[in-house]
Amino acid sequence: MQIPNLLEAKKRSNQEVFVKTNEYIVKEDLKKLGLGKTYFVKTYGCQMNEHDGENIKAILEDMSFTEIDDMEKADIILLNTCAIRENAHNKVFGYLGRVKHLKEERPDVIAGLCGCMAQEEVVVHEIMQKHQYLDFVFGTHNIHELPSILNNVIETKSQQIQVYSKEGDIIENIPVKRASKYKAWVNIMYGCDKFCTYCIVPYTRGKQRSRKHEDILAEVNCLVKNGYQEVTLLGQNVNAYGKDLKEDYKMENLLEDVAKTGIKRVRFVTSHPWDFTDEMIDVIARYHNIMPYIHLPLQSGSSRILKLMGRKYSKESYLALAHKIKEKIPNCSLTTDIIVGFPGETEQDFQETLSVVNELKYDSAFTFIFSPRVGTPAASMEDNVSLETKEERLQRLNQLVNQYALEANQKYQDQIVPVLLEDVSEKNETMLMGYTDTMKLVNVKADLQYLGSIVNVKITDIKTWSMDGEMVDK
Ligand code: SAH
Ligand code: SF4
Ligand code: F3S
């Protein structure tokens, strides 16, 4: 039994991080454990967590379990959770109600919880007290231990909690079951050391650890060989890539080398404005296969609030960076994240946020009401803003964001743009869906045979969050 500890999670050690290439093993007797049995994994949260979900599925398949998309019928249920805001928690605890009910009907079902919520001390205590029906909990640092944890559940028939607060080494040999045959997520770093005052991620994901560029490039080369069209390089703060490594090899070098593999499309998330260098902008502008799409979280337009958030940039320096990006990268689309109702945010502060939105006219934005996270500095800051005011600000912000999103899309009317067709459209089964290089969602009239191809599409109809189009040629 290993329970997470908030104070431990806060610490940053100078201990060297090792790269381990044979840490993940499935013992011979566990390889057949899941024969004839099924699993269901439900993932919440960011792309990194989605990608962890892909690893978890592959590990379960290494033990011969088969994926099933109906939770009610599965032999193993695993919730891969997110802790970023209160509502993420609520969703998971809501879902756990269904799991509990199912376990009452079918006691042989094995149910577990992993991901960022598992890293939270308060959550694990709650699970131990109120959710005894959960069979196991493991964290973000020990996904590779899933086979032995599962085996312990079966052998001991007691609740297994195995969560480490100190991040471990980089483990390179974890298998992956990718959700798509055409686009892939590739981790380039783990953890985050920025400690923005509102954010739980540095506690749930540990200190920043960059993967070796050789390992990243080997993975991308392998994807190219297997016909993948697109990679998205993943990290909480990708622009800081390499700063924790001894050699002088930074994000701009990695972007350039990934572009040179010849993969058709390179994307990356998320960029912290603080570490965005001119060299990076130059590389993005120079390579046609690095997509002209930048997600650049603003969080707030008020320099006073940004300081309280610990973001280390001001409204002015953010605007200067965004304008530089727009000037140097032709047709670049720009999206952002914004938090309203940070403790003590005044109407004036909020107006500063609106003024940035008005100036940059984002292609789209994810907007959130500040949610206090236990253990973070902002959670104990005095907050005199009522929930009503916060909700009203969110609505005003969303109205503006939607207006600019629609305007940005309207520029595409009748244009011919490249789209990577990745799936059948959710809205209309006779259409395919995909994204433009600028990350616009398009539903396309096209034949199934073009799935997985980048095709030219004429945009025929514009909506706020998507467009319709017809394929004109390949
Ligand atoms: N690493 C990214 C952000 C990852 S979290 C970055 O630094 O930009 C995704 C978004 O969730 C954040 O950009 C922020 O807007 C939002 N978020 C994080 N913590 C939050 C909190 N406590 N309350 C509300 N929104 C939050
Ligand atoms: Fe959270 Fe800030 Fe790190 Fe992003 S950079 S994950 S917001 S602490
Ligand atoms: Fe959520 Fe963890 Fe990602 S808190 S946003 S799943 S890093």
Coordinates of C-alpha atoms and ligand atoms in Angstrom, one line a residue:
M1 CA 0.0 0.0 0.0
Q2 CA 1.4 3.4 -1.0
I3 CA -0.6 6.5 -0.5
P4 CA 0.1 9.9 -2.2
N5 CA 1.4 12.8 -0.1
L6 CA 0.9 16.4 -1.0
L7 CA 4.1 17.6 0.6
E8 CA 6.1 15.0 -1.3
A9 CA 4.4 15.9 -4.5
K10 CA 5.4 19.6 -4.1
K11 CA 9.1 18.8 -3.7
R12 CA 11.5 19.0 -6.6
S13 CA 14.7 17.0 -6.3
N14 CA 18.0 17.4 -8.2
Q15 CA 18.2 13.6 -8.4
E16 CA 19.2 12.5 -11.9
V17 CA 16.4 11.1 -14.0
F18 CA 17.3 7.8 -15.7
V19 CA 15.9 6.5 -19.0
K20 CA 14.9 2.8 -18.5
T21 CA 14.3 0.6 -21.5
N22 CA 13.3 -2.6 -19.9
E23 CA 11.4 -1.6 -16.8
Y24 CA 8.0 -2.7 -18.1
I25 CA 7.7 -6.5 -18.0
V26 CA 4.7 -8.8 -18.0
K27 CA 5.6 -12.0 -16.2
E28 CA 5.0 -15.2 -18.2
D29 CA 2.2 -16.4 -15.9
L30 CA 0.4 -13.0 -16.3
K31 CA 0.4 -13.0 -20.0
K32 CA -2.7 -15.2 -20.2
L33 CA -4.5 -13.7 -17.2
G34 CA -7.1 -12.0 -19.3
L35 CA -7.9 -14.8 -21.8
G36 CA -11.6 -14.7 -22.6
K37 CA -12.0 -11.6 -20.4
T38 CA -12.8 -8.0 -21.4
Y39 CA -11.8 -4.5 -20.3
F40 CA -13.2 -1.0 -20.5
V41 CA -11.1 2.1 -20.0
K42 CA -12.7 5.5 -19.6
T43 CA -10.3 8.5 -19.9
Y44 CA -11.0 12.1 -18.8
G45 CA -8.8 15.1 -19.2
C46 CA -6.0 16.3 -21.6
Q47 CA -4.3 14.7 -24.5
M48 CA -1.5 13.5 -22.2
N49 CA -4.1 11.5 -20.3
E50 CA -5.6 10.2 -23.5
H51 CA -2.2 9.0 -24.5
D52 CA -1.7 7.3 -21.1
G53 CA -5.0 5.6 -21.8
E54 CA -3.5 4.2 -25.0
N55 CA -0.6 2.8 -23.0
I56 CA -3.0 1.3 -20.4
K57 CA -5.0 -0.4 -23.1
A58 CA -1.9 -1.9 -24.6
I59 CA -0.7 -3.2 -21.2
L60 CA -4.1 -4.9 -20.6
E61 CA -3.9 -6.5 -24.1
D62 CA -0.4 -7.7 -23.2
M63 CA -2.2 -9.7 -20.5
S64 CA -4.7 -11.0 -23.1
F65 CA -7.7 -8.9 -22.1
T66 CA -9.9 -7.7 -25.0
E67 CA -11.3 -4.2 -25.3
I68 CA -15.1 -3.7 -25.0
D69 CA -17.0 -0.4 -25.3
D70 CA -19.8 -1.3 -23.0
M71 CA -18.9 -0.7 -19.3
E72 CA -21.8 -2.9 -18.1
K73 CA -20.3 -6.0 -19.8
A74 CA -16.6 -5.6 -18.9
D75 CA -14.7 -7.8 -16.6
I76 CA -12.2 -5.0 -15.8
I77 CA -13.3 -1.3 -15.5
L78 CA -10.7 1.4 -15.2
L79 CA -11.3 5.1 -14.9
N80 CA -8.3 7.2 -16.0
T81 CA -9.1 10.5 -14.3
C82 CA -8.4 14.2 -14.5
A83 CA -8.0 16.6 -11.5
I84 CA -7.8 19.9 -13.2
R85 CA -11.1 21.4 -12.0
E86 CA -13.8 20.5 -9.5
N87 CA -16.2 19.4 -12.3
A88 CA -13.7 16.9 -13.6
H89 CA -13.8 15.3 -10.1
N90 CA -17.6 15.4 -9.9
K91 CA -17.9 13.6 -13.2
V92 CA -15.7 10.8 -12.0
F93 CA -17.4 10.4 -8.6
G94 CA -20.7 10.5 -10.5
Y95 CA -19.5 7.7 -12.7
L96 CA -18.3 5.7 -9.7
G97 CA -21.9 5.5 -8.6
R98 CA -22.6 3.3 -11.7
V99 CA -19.5 1.3 -11.1
K100 CA -20.6 0.6 -7.5
H101 CA -24.0 -0.5 -8.7
L102 CA -22.5 -2.8 -11.2
K103 CA -20.2 -4.3 -8.6
E104 CA -23.2 -5.1 -6.5
E105 CA -24.8 -7.0 -9.4
R106 CA -21.5 -8.6 -10.6
P107 CA -19.1 -8.9 -7.7
D108 CA -16.4 -10.5 -9.8
V109 CA -15.9 -7.3 -11.8
I110 CA -12.6 -5.7 -11.1
A111 CA -12.7 -1.9 -10.9
G112 CA -9.9 0.6 -10.6
L113 CA -9.0 4.3 -10.8
C114 CA -5.9 5.9 -12.1
G115 CA -4.7 9.2 -13.6
C116 CA -4.4 12.6 -12.0
M117 CA -7.1 12.2 -9.3
A118 CA -5.3 9.1 -8.0
Q119 CA -2.3 11.4 -7.3
E120 CA -4.3 13.5 -4.9
E121 CA -4.0 12.7 -1.2
V122 CA -7.6 13.9 -0.5
V123 CA -9.1 11.7 -3.2
V124 CA -7.3 8.6 -2.1
H125 CA -8.4 9.1 1.5
E126 CA -12.0 9.5 0.2
I127 CA -11.7 6.3 -1.8
M128 CA -10.3 4.4 1.2
Q129 CA -13.2 5.6 3.4
K130 CA -16.2 5.7 1.1
H131 CA -15.4 3.6 -2.0
Q132 CA -14.2 0.3 -0.7
Y133 CA -15.8 -1.4 -3.7
L134 CA -12.9 -0.1 -5.8
D135 CA -10.4 -2.8 -6.2
F136 CA -7.3 -0.8 -7.1
V137 CA -5.8 2.7 -7.5
F138 CA -2.5 3.5 -9.2
G139 CA -1.0 6.8 -10.2
T140 CA 0.6 8.6 -13.2
H141 CA 4.1 7.5 -12.3
N142 CA 3.6 3.7 -12.2
I143 CA 1.4 2.8 -15.2
H144 CA 3.9 0.1 -16.0
E145 CA 3.1 -1.6 -12.7
L146 CA -0.5 -2.3 -13.8
P147 CA 0.1 -6.1 -14.4
S148 CA 1.5 -6.8 -10.9
I149 CA -1.1 -4.5 -9.2
L150 CA -3.9 -6.4 -11.0
N151 CA -2.4 -9.7 -10.1
N152 CA -2.3 -8.6 -6.4
V153 CA -6.0 -7.7 -6.6
I154 CA -6.8 -11.2 -7.8
E155 CA -4.6 -13.0 -5.4
T156 CA -5.3 -11.0 -2.2
K157 CA -8.9 -9.9 -2.9
S158 CA -8.1 -6.7 -1.0
Q159 CA -8.1 -3.1 -2.1
Q160 CA -4.7 -2.3 -3.7
I161 CA -3.5 1.3 -3.5
Q162 CA -0.2 2.0 -5.2
V163 CA 0.5 5.7 -5.8
Y164 CA 3.9 7.3 -5.7
S165 CA 4.1 11.1 -5.1
K166 CA 7.7 11.3 -6.3
E167 CA 8.0 10.9 -10.0
G168 CA 10.1 8.1 -11.2
D169 CA 12.4 7.6 -14.2
I170 CA 11.5 7.8 -17.8
I171 CA 10.3 4.4 -19.0
E172 CA 10.7 3.8 -22.7
N173 CA 9.3 0.4 -23.3
I174 CA 5.6 0.8 -22.4
P175 CA 3.5 -0.5 -25.3
V176 CA 0.8 1.7 -26.9
K177 CA -2.6 0.9 -28.6
R178 CA -3.1 4.0 -30.7
A179 CA -6.7 5.2 -31.1
S180 CA -6.0 6.3 -34.7
K181 CA -4.1 4.8 -37.6
Y182 CA -3.4 8.2 -39.1
K183 CA -2.5 10.6 -36.3
A184 CA -0.5 9.9 -33.2
W185 CA 0.4 11.4 -29.9
V186 CA 4.0 11.4 -28.9
N187 CA 5.1 12.4 -25.4
I188 CA 8.2 14.6 -25.5
M189 CA 8.3 15.4 -21.8
Y190 CA 6.5 14.6 -18.6
G191 CA 5.6 16.7 -15.6
C192 CA 5.7 20.5 -15.1
D193 CA 7.8 22.8 -13.0
K194 CA 5.9 26.0 -13.6
F195 CA 3.7 25.8 -10.5
C196 CA 1.1 28.3 -11.8
T197 CA -0.6 29.1 -8.5
Y198 CA -4.0 27.7 -9.5
C199 CA -2.8 24.5 -11.1
I200 CA -2.7 20.9 -9.7
V201 CA -0.7 19.4 -12.6
P202 CA 2.8 19.9 -11.1
Y203 CA 1.6 17.9 -8.1
T204 CA -0.1 15.1 -10.1
R205 CA 2.6 14.8 -12.8
G206 CA 5.8 15.5 -11.0
K207 CA 8.9 17.4 -12.1
Q208 CA 9.7 18.2 -15.7
R209 CA 11.4 15.3 -17.4
S210 CA 12.2 15.5 -21.1
R211 CA 12.6 12.4 -23.2
K212 CA 15.8 12.0 -25.1
H213 CA 15.5 13.4 -28.6
E214 CA 16.8 10.1 -30.0
D215 CA 13.9 8.2 -28.5
I216 CA 11.4 10.7 -29.7
L217 CA 12.7 10.8 -33.2
A218 CA 12.9 7.0 -33.3
E219 CA 9.2 6.9 -32.4
V220 CA 8.3 9.4 -35.0
N221 CA 10.3 7.6 -37.7
C222 CA 8.5 4.4 -36.8
L223 CA 5.1 6.2 -37.2
V224 CA 6.2 7.5 -40.6
K225 CA 7.1 4.0 -41.6
N226 CA 3.7 2.7 -40.5
G227 CA 1.9 5.3 -42.6
Y228 CA 1.0 7.9 -40.0
Q229 CA 0.3 11.3 -41.4
E230 CA 0.4 13.4 -38.3
V231 CA 2.1 13.6 -34.9
T232 CA 1.3 15.8 -32.0
L233 CA 4.2 16.4 -29.6
L234 CA 2.8 16.4 -26.1
G235 CA 3.9 18.1 -22.9
Q236 CA 2.4 20.5 -20.3
N237 CA 4.8 23.0 -21.5
V238 CA 6.5 21.8 -24.6
N239 CA 8.5 25.0 -25.2
A240 CA 10.6 24.2 -22.2
Y241 CA 11.6 20.9 -23.8
G242 CA 15.2 20.0 -23.1
K243 CA 15.9 22.6 -20.4
D244 CA 16.3 19.7 -18.0
L245 CA 18.7 17.8 -20.2
K246 CA 22.5 18.2 -20.2
E247 CA 22.9 18.7 -23.9
D248 CA 22.1 21.9 -25.8
Y249 CA 19.1 20.7 -27.7
K250 CA 15.9 22.7 -27.3
M251 CA 12.3 22.7 -28.7
E252 CA 13.4 24.4 -31.9
N253 CA 15.9 21.7 -32.6
L254 CA 13.4 19.0 -31.9
L255 CA 10.7 20.6 -34.0
E256 CA 13.1 20.9 -36.9
D257 CA 14.3 17.3 -36.6
V258 CA 10.7 16.0 -36.3
A259 CA 9.8 18.0 -39.4
K260 CA 12.8 16.5 -41.2
T261 CA 11.5 12.9 -40.7
G262 CA 9.1 13.7 -43.5
I263 CA 5.9 13.2 -41.5
K264 CA 3.2 15.2 -43.3
R265 CA 1.9 17.1 -40.2
V266 CA 3.6 18.1 -37.0
R267 CA 1.6 19.7 -34.1
F268 CA 2.5 20.4 -30.5
V269 CA 0.7 21.2 -27.3
T270 CA 0.8 23.1 -25.0
S271 CA 3.0 26.2 -25.4
H272 CA 3.6 28.3 -22.4
P273 CA 4.1 31.9 -23.6
W274 CA 7.1 32.4 -21.3
D275 CA 9.3 29.9 -23.1
F276 CA 8.3 30.7 -26.7
T277 CA 11.5 31.6 -28.5
D278 CA 12.1 33.5 -31.7
E279 CA 14.0 30.4 -32.9
M280 CA 10.9 28.3 -32.5
I281 CA 8.8 30.8 -34.4
D282 CA 11.4 30.7 -37.2
V283 CA 11.4 26.9 -37.4
I284 CA 7.6 26.7 -37.5
A285 CA 7.5 29.3 -40.3
R286 CA 10.2 27.6 -42.3
Y287 CA 8.8 24.0 -42.4
H288 CA 5.6 23.5 -44.4
N289 CA 4.9 20.4 -42.4
I290 CA 4.8 22.1 -39.0
M291 CA 1.2 23.2 -38.9
P292 CA 0.3 26.9 -38.7
Y293 CA -1.7 26.5 -35.5
I294 CA -0.6 27.6 -32.0
H295 CA -2.4 27.1 -28.8
L296 CA -1.1 29.8 -26.5
P297 CA -2.9 29.9 -23.2
L298 CA -3.5 33.4 -22.0
Q299 CA -5.3 32.6 -18.7
S300 CA -5.9 36.3 -18.0
G301 CA -5.4 39.6 -19.8
S302 CA -4.7 41.5 -16.6
S303 CA -1.0 41.8 -15.7
R304 CA -2.0 42.1 -12.1
I305 CA -3.8 38.7 -12.1
L306 CA -1.1 37.1 -14.3
K307 CA 1.3 37.9 -11.5
L308 CA -0.9 36.4 -8.9
M309 CA -1.2 33.3 -11.1
G310 CA 2.6 33.0 -11.3
R311 CA 2.5 33.1 -15.1
K312 CA 5.7 35.2 -15.5
Y313 CA 4.5 37.3 -18.5
S314 CA 2.5 40.5 -18.7
K315 CA -0.4 41.4 -20.9
E316 CA 2.0 43.5 -23.1
S317 CA 4.6 40.7 -23.5
Y318 CA 1.9 38.2 -24.3
L319 CA 0.4 40.5 -27.0
A320 CA 3.8 41.2 -28.5
L321 CA 4.5 37.4 -28.7
A322 CA 1.1 36.7 -30.3
H323 CA 1.5 39.5 -32.9
K324 CA 5.0 38.2 -33.7
I325 CA 3.6 34.7 -34.3
K326 CA 0.9 36.1 -36.5
E327 CA 3.3 38.1 -38.6
K328 CA 5.9 35.5 -39.1
I329 CA 3.7 32.4 -39.6
P330 CA 1.3 33.1 -42.5
N331 CA -2.3 32.2 -41.9
C332 CA -1.5 31.0 -38.4
S333 CA -4.6 30.2 -36.3
L334 CA -4.3 31.0 -32.6
T335 CA -6.3 29.5 -29.8
T336 CA -6.1 29.9 -26.1
D337 CA -7.3 29.0 -22.6
I338 CA -8.8 31.6 -20.3
I339 CA -9.7 31.4 -16.6
V340 CA -12.3 33.9 -15.3
G341 CA -13.0 34.6 -11.6
F342 CA -9.5 34.1 -10.3
P343 CA -9.5 35.2 -6.6
G344 CA -9.9 38.9 -6.4
E345 CA -10.4 39.5 -10.2
T346 CA -12.1 42.9 -10.6
E347 CA -14.3 44.0 -13.4
Q348 CA -11.3 46.1 -14.6
D349 CA -9.1 42.9 -14.6
F350 CA -11.8 41.1 -16.6
Q351 CA -12.1 44.0 -19.1
E352 CA -8.3 43.6 -19.7
T353 CA -9.0 39.9 -20.6
L354 CA -11.8 41.0 -23.0
S355 CA -9.5 43.6 -24.6
V356 CA -6.9 40.9 -25.4
V357 CA -9.6 38.8 -27.0
N358 CA -10.8 41.8 -29.0
E359 CA -7.3 42.5 -30.1
L360 CA -6.3 39.0 -31.1
K361 CA -9.6 37.7 -32.2
Y362 CA -8.8 34.1 -31.3
D363 CA -9.9 31.2 -33.6
S364 CA -11.3 29.6 -30.5
A365 CA -10.8 29.5 -26.8
F366 CA -11.3 27.1 -23.9
T367 CA -12.8 29.2 -21.1
F368 CA -13.1 28.1 -17.4
I369 CA -14.3 29.5 -14.1
F370 CA -11.5 29.3 -11.6
S371 CA -11.7 26.2 -9.5
P372 CA -9.8 26.0 -6.2
R373 CA -7.6 22.9 -6.1
V374 CA -6.5 21.6 -2.6
G375 CA -2.9 22.3 -1.9
T376 CA -2.3 25.0 -4.6
P377 CA -1.5 28.5 -3.4
A378 CA -4.5 30.1 -5.2
A379 CA -6.9 27.8 -3.2
S380 CA -6.1 29.8 -0.1
M381 CA -6.1 33.3 -1.6
E382 CA -8.9 35.5 -0.5
D383 CA -11.7 35.5 -3.0
N384 CA -14.4 38.1 -2.8
V385 CA -15.9 37.5 -6.2
S386 CA -19.3 35.8 -6.1
L387 CA -20.0 32.7 -8.2
E388 CA -22.8 34.7 -9.8
T389 CA -20.3 37.3 -11.0
K390 CA -17.9 34.6 -12.2
E391 CA -20.7 32.9 -14.2
E392 CA -21.8 36.1 -15.7
R393 CA -18.2 37.0 -16.7
L394 CA -17.9 33.5 -18.3
Q395 CA -21.0 34.1 -20.3
R396 CA -19.8 37.5 -21.6
L397 CA -16.4 36.1 -22.5
N398 CA -18.0 33.1 -24.3
Q399 CA -20.2 35.4 -26.3
L400 CA -17.1 37.3 -27.6
V401 CA -15.1 34.1 -28.1
N402 CA -17.9 32.6 -30.2
Q403 CA -18.3 35.7 -32.3
Y404 CA -14.6 35.7 -33.2
A405 CA -14.6 31.9 -33.8
L406 CA -17.4 32.3 -36.3
E407 CA -15.7 35.3 -37.9
A408 CA -12.4 33.3 -38.2
N409 CA -14.3 30.4 -39.8
Q410 CA -16.2 32.7 -42.2
K411 CA -12.9 33.6 -43.9
Y412 CA -12.8 30.0 -45.1
Q413 CA -16.0 30.2 -47.1
D414 CA -15.4 28.9 -50.7
Q415 CA -11.7 28.4 -50.0
I416 CA -9.9 25.2 -50.9
V417 CA -8.0 23.8 -47.9
P418 CA -6.1 20.6 -47.1
V419 CA -7.9 18.3 -44.7
L420 CA -6.6 15.0 -43.2
L421 CA -9.7 12.8 -43.3
E422 CA -9.5 10.8 -40.1
D423 CA -12.9 9.3 -39.4
V424 CA -16.6 9.0 -40.3
S425 CA -18.4 12.2 -39.3
E426 CA -20.2 12.0 -36.0
K427 CA -23.0 14.1 -37.3
N428 CA -23.6 12.5 -40.6
E429 CA -22.6 8.9 -41.3
T430 CA -22.4 9.6 -45.1
M431 CA -19.6 12.1 -44.5
L432 CA -16.0 12.0 -43.3
M433 CA -14.4 14.4 -40.8
G434 CA -11.0 15.8 -40.4
Y435 CA -9.0 18.9 -39.6
T436 CA -7.4 21.6 -41.7
D437 CA -3.7 22.5 -41.1
T438 CA -5.1 25.3 -39.0
M439 CA -7.0 22.8 -36.8
K440 CA -10.5 23.6 -38.1
L441 CA -13.0 20.8 -37.9
V442 CA -14.5 20.0 -41.3
N443 CA -17.2 17.5 -42.3
V444 CA -16.5 16.5 -45.8
K445 CA -18.4 14.8 -48.6
A446 CA -15.9 12.3 -49.6
D447 CA -15.6 8.6 -50.4
L448 CA -14.5 6.2 -47.6
Q449 CA -11.4 5.2 -49.7
Y450 CA -9.9 8.6 -48.8
L451 CA -9.8 7.9 -45.1
G452 CA -6.3 8.6 -43.8
S453 CA -5.4 10.9 -46.7
I454 CA -4.8 14.6 -46.8
V455 CA -7.2 15.9 -49.5
N456 CA -8.2 19.3 -50.9
V457 CA -11.6 20.4 -49.7
K458 CA -13.8 23.3 -50.8
I459 CA -15.6 24.8 -47.9
T460 CA -19.3 25.2 -48.6
D461 CA -20.9 26.0 -45.2
I462 CA -19.7 27.7 -42.1
K463 CA -20.7 27.2 -38.5
T464 CA -19.1 28.5 -35.2
W465 CA -17.3 25.3 -34.3
S466 CA -17.1 23.4 -37.6
M467 CA -17.5 23.7 -41.4
D468 CA -18.8 21.6 -44.2
G469 CA -17.0 21.0 -47.4
E470 CA -16.6 18.8 -50.5
M471 CA -13.5 17.1 -51.7
V472 CA -12.2 18.6 -54.9
D473 CA -9.2 16.4 -55.5
K474 CA -6.6 14.5 -53.7
Ligands
SAH1 N1 0.0 23.3 -19.4 C1 -1.0 24.2 -20.0 C2 -2.3 24.0 -19.3 C3 -2.8 22.7 -18.9 S1 -4.3 22.7 -18.0 C4 -0.6 25.6 -19.9 O1 0.2 26.0 -19.0 O2 -1.0 26.4 -20.6 C5 -5.5 23.3 -19.2 C6 -6.2 24.6 -18.8 O3 -7.0 24.3 -17.7 C7 -5.2 25.7 -18.4 O4 -4.7 26.4 -19.4 C8 -6.2 26.6 -17.6 O5 -6.8 27.5 -18.4 C9 -7.2 25.6 -17.0 N2 -7.0 25.4 -15.6 C10 -6.0 24.8 -14.9 N3 -6.2 24.9 -13.6 C11 -7.4 25.4 -13.4 C12 -8.1 25.8 -12.2 N4 -7.7 25.5 -11.0 N5 -9.4 26.3 -12.4 C13 -9.8 26.6 -13.7 N6 -9.1 26.3 -14.8 C14 -7.9 25.8 -14.7
SF4_2 FE1 -0.3 24.0 -14.9 FE2 1.1 26.2 -15.3 FE3 2.2 23.8 -15.6 FE4 0.4 24.6 -17.4 S1 2.4 25.5 -17.0 S2 0.5 22.6 -16.4 S3 -1.0 25.8 -16.1 S4 1.5 24.7 -13.7
F3S3 FE1 -6.2 16.7 -16.1 FE2 -4.0 15.6 -15.4 FE3 -4.2 16.4 -17.9 S1 -5.1 17.0 -14.2 S2 -5.6 18.1 -17.7 S3 -5.4 14.8 -16.9 S4 -2.4 16.4 -16.7

